[in-house]
Tab-separated table of C-alpha atoms in Angstrom:
chain	number	residue	atom	x	y	z
L	1	MET	CA	-3.930	92.857	-102.757
L	2	ARG	CA	-1.027	93.135	-104.886
L	3	TYR	CA	-1.521	94.472	-107.918
L	4	ALA	CA	0.426	93.356	-110.865
L	5	GLN	CA	2.995	96.236	-112.620
L	6	GLY	CA	0.659	99.037	-110.982
L	7	GLY	CA	-2.725	97.582	-111.612
L	8	GLY	CA	-2.606	99.707	-114.486
L	9	LEU	CA	-3.539	102.542	-112.255
L	10	THR	CA	-3.786	106.468	-113.118
L	11	ASP	CA	-1.278	109.069	-111.652
L	12	ALA	CA	-4.603	109.966	-109.414
L	13	GLU	CA	-5.220	105.931	-107.975
L	14	ARG	CA	-1.435	105.466	-107.206
L	15	ALA	CA	-1.390	109.420	-105.636
L	16	ALA	CA	-3.975	108.401	-103.842
L	17	ARG	CA	-2.828	104.995	-102.241
L	18	GLU	CA	0.224	106.662	-101.647
L	19	ARG	CA	-1.792	109.473	-99.343
L	20	ILE	CA	-3.079	106.130	-96.928
L	21	ARG	CA	0.337	105.128	-96.754
L	22	LEU	CA	1.401	108.069	-95.582
L	23	GLN	CA	-1.245	107.851	-92.954
L	24	ALA	CA	-0.411	104.813	-91.899
L	25	VAL	CA	2.942	106.198	-91.076
L	26	GLU	CA	1.251	109.021	-89.159
L	27	ARG	CA	-0.443	106.479	-87.211
L	28	PHE	CA	3.039	104.149	-86.988
L	29	GLU	CA	5.058	107.291	-85.151
L	30	GLY	CA	1.561	107.345	-82.829
L	31	GLY	CA	2.061	104.267	-81.946
L	32	GLU	CA	-0.960	102.330	-82.621
L	33	LYS	CA	-1.417	98.745	-83.715
L	34	ASN	CA	-1.289	96.980	-86.798
L	35	ARG	CA	-4.877	96.455	-86.714
L	36	GLU	CA	-6.032	99.655	-85.652
L	37	ILE	CA	-4.784	101.448	-88.539
L	38	ALA	CA	-5.834	98.595	-91.134
L	39	VAL	CA	-9.276	99.427	-89.592
L	40	ALA	CA	-9.114	102.880	-89.827
L	41	LEU	CA	-7.620	103.369	-92.789
L	42	ARG	CA	-9.848	100.048	-94.511
L	43	VAL	CA	-7.553	98.231	-95.724
L	44	SER	CA	-5.917	94.499	-95.245
L	45	GLU	CA	-3.724	93.726	-91.974
L	46	ARG	CA	-0.931	92.872	-94.489
L	47	SER	CA	-1.094	95.479	-95.938
L	48	VAL	CA	-0.227	97.357	-93.010
L	49	GLU	CA	2.661	95.113	-91.899
L	50	ARG	CA	4.244	95.567	-94.890
L	51	TRP	CA	3.693	98.947	-94.882
L	52	ARG	CA	5.499	99.185	-91.564
L	53	ARG	CA	8.342	97.025	-92.600
L	54	ALA	CA	9.167	98.708	-95.666
L	55	TRP	CA	9.016	102.465	-93.140
L	56	ARG	CA	10.965	101.029	-90.564
L	57	GLU	CA	13.530	100.126	-93.240
L	58	ARG	CA	13.978	102.674	-95.166
L	59	GLY	CA	11.739	105.508	-93.302
L	60	GLU	CA	8.963	107.469	-95.187
L	61	ALA	CA	10.343	106.799	-98.533
L	62	GLY	CA	9.744	103.230	-98.192
L	63	VAL	CA	6.507	103.342	-98.450
L	64	GLN	CA	6.300	106.320	-101.202
L	65	SER	CA	5.177	105.624	-104.486
L	66	LYS	CA	7.964	104.159	-107.431
L	67	GLY	CA	5.717	106.063	-110.125
L	68	SER	CA	4.265	104.557	-113.144
L	69	PRO	CA	5.833	101.045	-114.309
L	70	GLY	CA	5.070	102.260	-117.794
L	71	ARG	CA	6.859	105.129	-118.404
L	72	PRO	CA	8.813	104.595	-121.615
L	73	ARG	CA	12.559	104.018	-120.870
L	74	LEU	CA	14.284	104.391	-124.592
L	75	GLY	CA	15.153	108.723	-124.660
L	76	GLU	CA	13.897	110.856	-128.524
L	77	ALA	CA	17.408	110.133	-129.608
L	78	GLN	CA	16.866	106.271	-129.096
L	79	ILE	CA	13.732	106.428	-130.619
L	80	ALA	CA	15.335	108.699	-133.748
L	81	ARG	CA	18.114	105.260	-133.915
L	82	LEU	CA	15.539	102.623	-133.598
L	83	GLU	CA	13.880	104.085	-136.727
L	84	ARG	CA	17.177	104.780	-138.413
L	85	GLU	CA	18.386	101.138	-137.517
L	86	LEU	CA	14.112	99.864	-138.898
L	87	GLU	CA	14.638	101.131	-142.132
L	88	ARG	CA	17.947	99.603	-143.048
L	89	GLY	CA	15.737	96.297	-142.848
L	90	PRO	CA	16.008	92.915	-141.533
L	91	LEU	CA	18.835	92.004	-143.354
L	92	ALA	CA	21.640	94.441	-141.969
L	93	HIS	CA	21.326	92.872	-138.382
L	94	GLY	CA	21.448	89.210	-139.631
L	95	TRP	CA	17.902	87.678	-140.003
L	96	ALA	CA	17.950	85.560	-143.129
L	97	ASP	CA	14.976	87.903	-145.250
L	98	GLN	CA	13.015	91.329	-144.599
L	99	ARG	CA	10.141	91.122	-142.184
L	100	TRP	CA	10.136	92.934	-139.306
L	101	THR	CA	8.442	90.676	-136.577
L	102	LEU	CA	8.286	92.451	-132.775
L	103	ALA	CA	10.667	89.401	-131.450
L	104	ARG	CA	12.847	90.735	-134.162
L	105	ILE	CA	12.466	94.344	-132.649
L	106	LYS	CA	12.313	93.567	-129.294
L	107	THR	CA	16.392	91.907	-130.043
L	108	LEU	CA	17.088	94.716	-131.942
L	109	ILE	CA	16.337	96.984	-129.099
L	110	GLY	CA	18.158	94.898	-126.702
L	111	ARG	CA	21.606	94.613	-128.886
L	112	LEU	CA	20.919	98.510	-129.546
L	113	PHE	CA	20.255	99.886	-126.400
L	114	HIS	CA	20.631	97.097	-123.884
L	115	VAL	CA	16.803	97.662	-122.437
L	116	SER	CA	14.684	94.874	-122.312
L	117	TYR	CA	10.829	95.292	-123.477
L	118	THR	CA	8.378	92.964	-123.645
L	119	VAL	CA	6.491	91.500	-127.350
L	120	GLU	CA	3.243	93.355	-126.125
L	121	GLY	CA	5.957	96.645	-124.907
L	122	THR	CA	7.872	96.468	-127.847
L	123	TRP	CA	4.380	96.734	-130.237
L	124	GLN	CA	2.793	99.585	-127.660
L	125	LEU	CA	6.494	101.658	-128.421
L	126	LEU	CA	5.922	101.356	-132.059
L	127	LYS	CA	2.210	102.302	-132.211
L	128	ARG	CA	2.932	105.406	-129.655
L	129	HIS	CA	5.850	106.127	-132.525
L	130	GLY	CA	3.114	106.013	-135.511
L	131	TRP	CA	4.305	102.752	-136.698
L	132	SER	CA	1.711	100.255	-137.701
L	133	TRP	CA	1.782	96.536	-138.685
L	134	GLN	CA	1.907	95.524	-141.890
L	135	GLN	CA	1.240	91.986	-143.141
L	136	PRO	CA	3.059	90.708	-146.739
L	137	ALA	CA	0.540	90.515	-149.570
L	138	ARG	CA	1.815	86.667	-150.244
L	139	ARG	CA	2.115	86.335	-153.780
L	140	ALA	CA	4.848	84.831	-155.885
L	141	ILE	CA	7.506	86.805	-157.482
L	142	GLU	CA	6.988	85.931	-161.123
L	143	ARG	CA	2.904	86.777	-161.025
L	144	ASP	CA	2.404	89.336	-163.636
L	145	ASP	CA	-0.663	90.992	-162.025
L	146	ALA	CA	-1.806	92.200	-165.956
L	147	ALA	CA	-2.342	88.851	-166.959
L	148	VAL	CA	-3.790	87.856	-164.328
L	149	GLU	CA	-6.769	90.919	-164.541
L	150	VAL	CA	-6.669	89.721	-168.885
L	151	TRP	CA	-7.608	86.024	-167.578
L	152	LYS	CA	-10.683	87.356	-165.128
L	153	LYS	CA	-12.755	88.957	-167.448
L	154	GLU	CA	-11.504	87.260	-170.746
L	155	THR	CA	-10.733	83.663	-170.155
L	156	TRP	CA	-12.820	82.933	-166.514
L	157	PRO	CA	-16.365	84.229	-168.043
L	158	ARG	CA	-15.936	82.125	-170.501
L	159	VAL	CA	-14.700	78.305	-168.553
L	160	ARG	CA	-17.013	79.440	-165.461
L	161	THR	CA	-20.396	76.922	-165.533
L	162	PRO	CA	-23.619	78.690	-164.174
L	163	ARG	CA	-24.756	77.751	-160.472
L	164	TRP	CA	-27.674	77.504	-161.803
L	165	ARG	CA	-29.290	75.350	-164.243
L	166	ALA	CA	-30.972	76.578	-167.290
L	167	THR	CA	-33.969	74.301	-166.839
L	168	ALA	CA	-35.943	73.540	-164.028
L	169	GLY	CA	-35.357	70.949	-162.129
L	170	SER	CA	-36.499	68.283	-159.324
L	171	SER	CA	-35.613	67.550	-156.020
L	172	SER	CA	-37.907	63.970	-155.942
L	173	ARG	CA	-35.291	61.402	-155.746
L	174	THR	CA	-39.108	59.121	-156.981
L	175	LYS	CA	-38.953	60.621	-160.360
L	176	PRO	CA	-36.966	58.813	-162.959
L	177	GLY	CA	-35.421	61.537	-164.830
L	178	SER	CA	-33.938	62.719	-161.841
L	179	ARG	CA	-30.481	59.526	-161.517
């Protein structure tokens, strides 16, 4: 079974799988057949075939774990530089408005450090370093908040219609007064 990007394994799980592969190497050296190894280690024959091929081509190093695929690829100095560049704003980097999107930050990381992140990876990187998402308030530049508050308190109560009638009504369609 293949696990995308390490399958989300912890370091302990990754080490346990590596131990199984190293047990297979001992059995390769002992001359056992793939089927026997697969049964003994409770894995698929296909996995044993892959491990044997890697072992033949690169030795024991071919079956050892390559580590977590999710390691951060930017160092602390690079993160500090990224934060400085983000504080400069999108206009300084050639975008037409002042909104940082994950796609723009991803592009900026690629331009500055020649490292490729996914949009999701960019979001994880930012969260790890204390950044949070913010959505701009959709308000007109000309908006006067003080005038809006005065209107809500003084004008709105005078112009709104009451929700219910002041007198009792009837839901009967046959009553002449209801038409």
